[in-house]
XYZ file of C-alpha atoms in Angstrom:
253
model
C -0.159 0.031 0.016
C 2.862 2.398 0.869
C 4.472 1.719 -2.577
C 1.109 2.429 -4.215
C 0.667 5.606 -2.195
C 4.201 6.898 -3.111
C 3.659 6.084 -6.784
C 0.541 8.170 -6.645
C 2.131 11.047 -4.967
C 5.111 11.092 -7.516
C 2.589 10.964 -10.257
C 0.724 13.981 -8.976
C 3.895 15.946 -8.439
C 5.133 15.105 -12.126
C 1.570 16.024 -13.377
C 1.372 19.235 -11.486
C 4.961 20.288 -12.749
C 3.967 19.538 -16.476
C 1.032 21.676 -16.484
C 1.686 25.052 -17.933
C 1.591 28.037 -15.520
C -0.580 30.405 -17.500
C -3.188 33.123 -17.058
C -3.794 36.469 -15.362
C -1.214 37.091 -12.712
C 0.834 34.049 -13.290
C 4.128 34.161 -11.477
C 7.001 35.090 -13.415
C 9.615 32.314 -13.901
C 13.074 32.684 -12.443
C 15.266 34.573 -14.757
C 12.490 36.238 -16.799
C 12.943 39.663 -17.498
C 10.050 42.300 -16.577
C 9.346 44.393 -19.775
C 6.595 46.562 -18.059
C 5.731 46.902 -14.524
C 3.132 49.784 -14.771
C 5.601 52.446 -14.230
C 6.529 55.370 -16.479
C 10.251 54.793 -15.705
C 10.201 51.194 -17.211
C 8.234 52.326 -20.133
C 10.880 54.983 -20.958
C 13.743 52.675 -20.006
C 12.787 49.544 -22.063
C 10.585 50.862 -24.778
C 10.565 53.259 -27.786
C 8.565 54.144 -30.889
C 9.047 51.794 -33.799
C 10.846 53.670 -36.446
C 8.704 52.437 -39.235
C 7.767 54.311 -42.560
C 4.612 55.710 -41.122
C 5.983 56.942 -37.773
C 4.247 60.295 -36.715
C 5.114 60.205 -33.090
C 8.038 61.881 -31.294
C 9.758 60.704 -28.082
C 9.171 60.653 -25.181
C 6.474 58.030 -25.522
C 2.798 59.492 -25.370
C 1.265 56.255 -24.170
C -0.321 57.540 -20.975
C 0.276 55.815 -17.560
C -3.234 55.295 -15.913
C -4.840 53.811 -12.979
C -5.606 50.179 -13.207
C -9.511 50.261 -13.460
C -9.877 46.971 -11.591
C -6.825 46.237 -9.317
C -4.411 48.352 -7.393
C -1.569 49.578 -9.383
C -1.065 51.300 -12.991
C -1.115 50.315 -16.565
C -0.417 52.057 -20.022
C -2.879 52.973 -22.498
C -2.237 52.492 -26.293
C -4.438 55.544 -27.137
C -1.507 57.596 -28.543
C -2.744 60.794 -30.410
C -0.488 59.975 -33.355
C -2.301 56.694 -33.923
C -5.865 58.159 -33.902
C -8.256 56.799 -36.568
C -6.512 53.440 -36.702
C -3.387 54.858 -38.393
C -1.289 51.680 -37.556
C 2.474 52.072 -37.504
C 2.245 55.646 -36.494
C 2.715 55.353 -32.873
C 3.475 51.679 -32.027
C 5.921 50.931 -29.408
C 8.665 48.368 -29.373
C 11.287 46.964 -26.857
C 14.717 48.393 -27.171
C 16.032 44.774 -26.817
C 15.522 42.300 -29.534
C 14.709 38.676 -29.169
C 14.871 35.210 -30.855
C 13.254 32.382 -28.931
C 11.258 33.194 -26.007
C 8.310 32.788 -23.512
C 6.190 35.917 -23.392
C 3.440 36.959 -20.954
C 1.264 40.016 -21.629
C -1.913 41.202 -19.842
C -4.265 43.555 -21.591
C -7.646 45.259 -21.159
C -9.976 46.546 -23.814
C -11.888 49.552 -22.467
C -14.375 50.149 -25.331
C -16.355 48.078 -27.882
C -14.326 47.588 -31.027
C -11.088 48.331 -29.266
C -8.022 47.368 -31.350
C -4.346 46.738 -30.662
C -1.865 43.866 -31.187
C 1.043 41.950 -29.860
C 3.851 41.585 -32.361
C 6.373 38.852 -31.840
C 9.747 39.967 -33.109
C 8.202 42.966 -34.510
C 6.877 40.705 -37.285
C 4.004 38.281 -36.390
C 0.859 39.879 -34.848
C -1.319 38.157 -32.374
C -4.463 40.155 -32.717
C -6.415 42.284 -30.087
C -9.631 43.196 -31.527
C -13.021 43.368 -29.546
C -16.075 42.017 -31.224
C -14.406 39.840 -33.905
C -13.194 36.245 -33.647
C -12.525 35.834 -37.261
C -9.055 35.196 -38.905
C -8.318 38.916 -38.497
C -9.970 38.937 -34.974
C -9.319 38.464 -31.254
C -6.461 36.090 -30.477
C -5.916 35.099 -34.204
C -2.438 34.644 -35.518
C -3.375 37.263 -37.913
C -4.659 36.125 -41.236
C -3.270 32.605 -40.691
C -4.717 30.703 -37.664
C -7.996 30.965 -35.833
C -7.987 30.452 -32.098
C -9.292 26.788 -31.312
C -11.725 28.297 -28.770
C -13.011 31.622 -27.619
C -11.473 32.659 -24.200
C -11.991 36.464 -24.242
C -13.133 37.902 -20.935
C -14.706 40.914 -22.736
C -14.362 44.677 -22.577
C -13.437 46.129 -19.165
C -11.779 42.891 -17.876
C -8.158 41.894 -17.896
C -6.936 39.100 -20.221
C -3.610 37.376 -20.560
C -1.585 35.882 -23.569
C 0.959 33.458 -22.669
C 3.174 32.651 -25.763
C 5.969 30.184 -26.595
C 7.809 31.465 -29.663
C 10.561 29.764 -31.743
C 12.205 32.132 -34.429
C 12.584 31.179 -37.946
C 15.811 29.371 -38.668
C 18.417 30.062 -41.474
C 21.344 28.228 -42.943
C 23.736 30.236 -45.125
C 21.436 33.103 -45.065
C 18.441 31.092 -46.461
C 15.233 30.369 -44.542
C 15.022 26.670 -43.619
C 12.411 26.624 -40.886
C 9.581 29.110 -40.423
C 8.648 30.713 -37.065
C 6.391 28.685 -34.653
C 4.235 29.481 -31.759
C 1.959 28.045 -29.104
C -0.313 30.463 -27.261
C -2.685 30.322 -24.259
C -5.496 32.820 -23.774
C -6.594 33.257 -20.231
C -5.297 29.892 -19.296
C -6.716 27.998 -22.298
C -4.632 26.603 -25.035
C -5.859 28.411 -28.267
C -2.975 27.779 -30.711
C -0.681 24.628 -30.502
C 2.648 24.735 -32.292
C 1.363 26.605 -35.244
C 3.724 27.602 -38.130
C 3.647 31.352 -39.093
C 4.133 31.818 -42.806
C 4.624 35.613 -43.176
C 4.471 39.215 -41.997
C 1.062 40.769 -42.869
C 0.094 44.393 -43.389
C 2.947 45.754 -45.505
C 5.774 47.943 -44.624
C 3.861 49.812 -42.073
C 3.331 46.583 -39.976
C 6.790 45.564 -38.885
C 10.157 44.115 -39.807
C 10.147 42.479 -43.159
C 6.590 43.670 -43.958
C 7.649 45.293 -47.163
C 9.999 42.543 -48.064
C 8.565 40.250 -50.814
C 5.008 41.160 -49.724
C 5.788 39.963 -46.101
C 7.225 36.540 -47.204
C 10.839 37.664 -47.261
C 11.753 36.969 -43.651
C 15.301 37.895 -42.651
C 17.668 36.401 -40.225
C 17.561 39.078 -37.459
C 15.889 39.293 -34.170
C 13.249 41.792 -33.192
C 11.505 43.357 -30.377
C 8.134 42.840 -28.708
C 5.784 45.509 -30.300
C 2.521 46.818 -29.015
C 0.162 48.529 -31.615
C -1.389 51.975 -31.244
C -4.807 52.109 -33.130
C -6.402 55.081 -31.482
C -8.132 52.967 -28.805
C -7.864 52.690 -24.989
C -6.366 49.169 -24.837
C -4.353 48.912 -21.476
C -1.333 46.934 -20.847
C 0.290 45.563 -17.568
C 2.487 42.968 -16.298
C 4.605 42.138 -19.234
C 7.574 39.769 -18.926
C 9.784 37.689 -21.275
C 12.001 34.708 -20.749
C 14.602 34.111 -23.418
C 15.053 30.478 -24.528
C 16.901 28.397 -27.007
C 14.282 26.067 -28.444
C 16.401 23.421 -30.348
C 13.273 21.159 -30.966
C 11.030 21.990 -33.689
C 8.081 22.231 -31.387
C 6.744 25.136 -29.129
C 4.064 23.259 -27.106
C 4.151 23.765 -23.446
């Protein structure tokens, strides 16, 4: 009986350790870097405007630090005046540091109906934030390529969380040999499992390589985490990243 009990205990420990730690307020893993903690100081220290062809904003960043509407603390709002009217690429912000493979956690809150923003991996591949749309260009889509497997959005006025495991494209001798791959949890539910990403969408105003061969010309360079300004009050808080080296061609976690 003791051996059976010990076996069960070990099985439970292994099972619990294998469950992905995801969702709103999930604890940051040891060694992960905080990219935004709610403070103006960290926003200015670790982020800048993306210097794309449509940039219309000037430093310092005009994304406002606001009170968290639900919990104690502060957040930042994507409603930059230069991005009014959905002028994407005009006031997007991107981390000063660039990344290859990583685990990323981002929490966001859409304040109004139709609120629009986006999380860009390597300033290339957009994970959409769009209230009221669950299509291929809608909420939680790997934009224009993969629909989420289930709806997990908490709705306007509530916090949501993306947990993302990303493997960058691979190259040999400057030639693309493996495309980028990603697994994503949305509010604790797995919505994309090890999906291959074909290209950058949206043209040169969208991000790195967007204007290269219609977005299909992915180049061998790292990129930052970008957040999109579309003229809406989409709030962000608790953003952290853990750099990895994903040798296996699999991003599931």
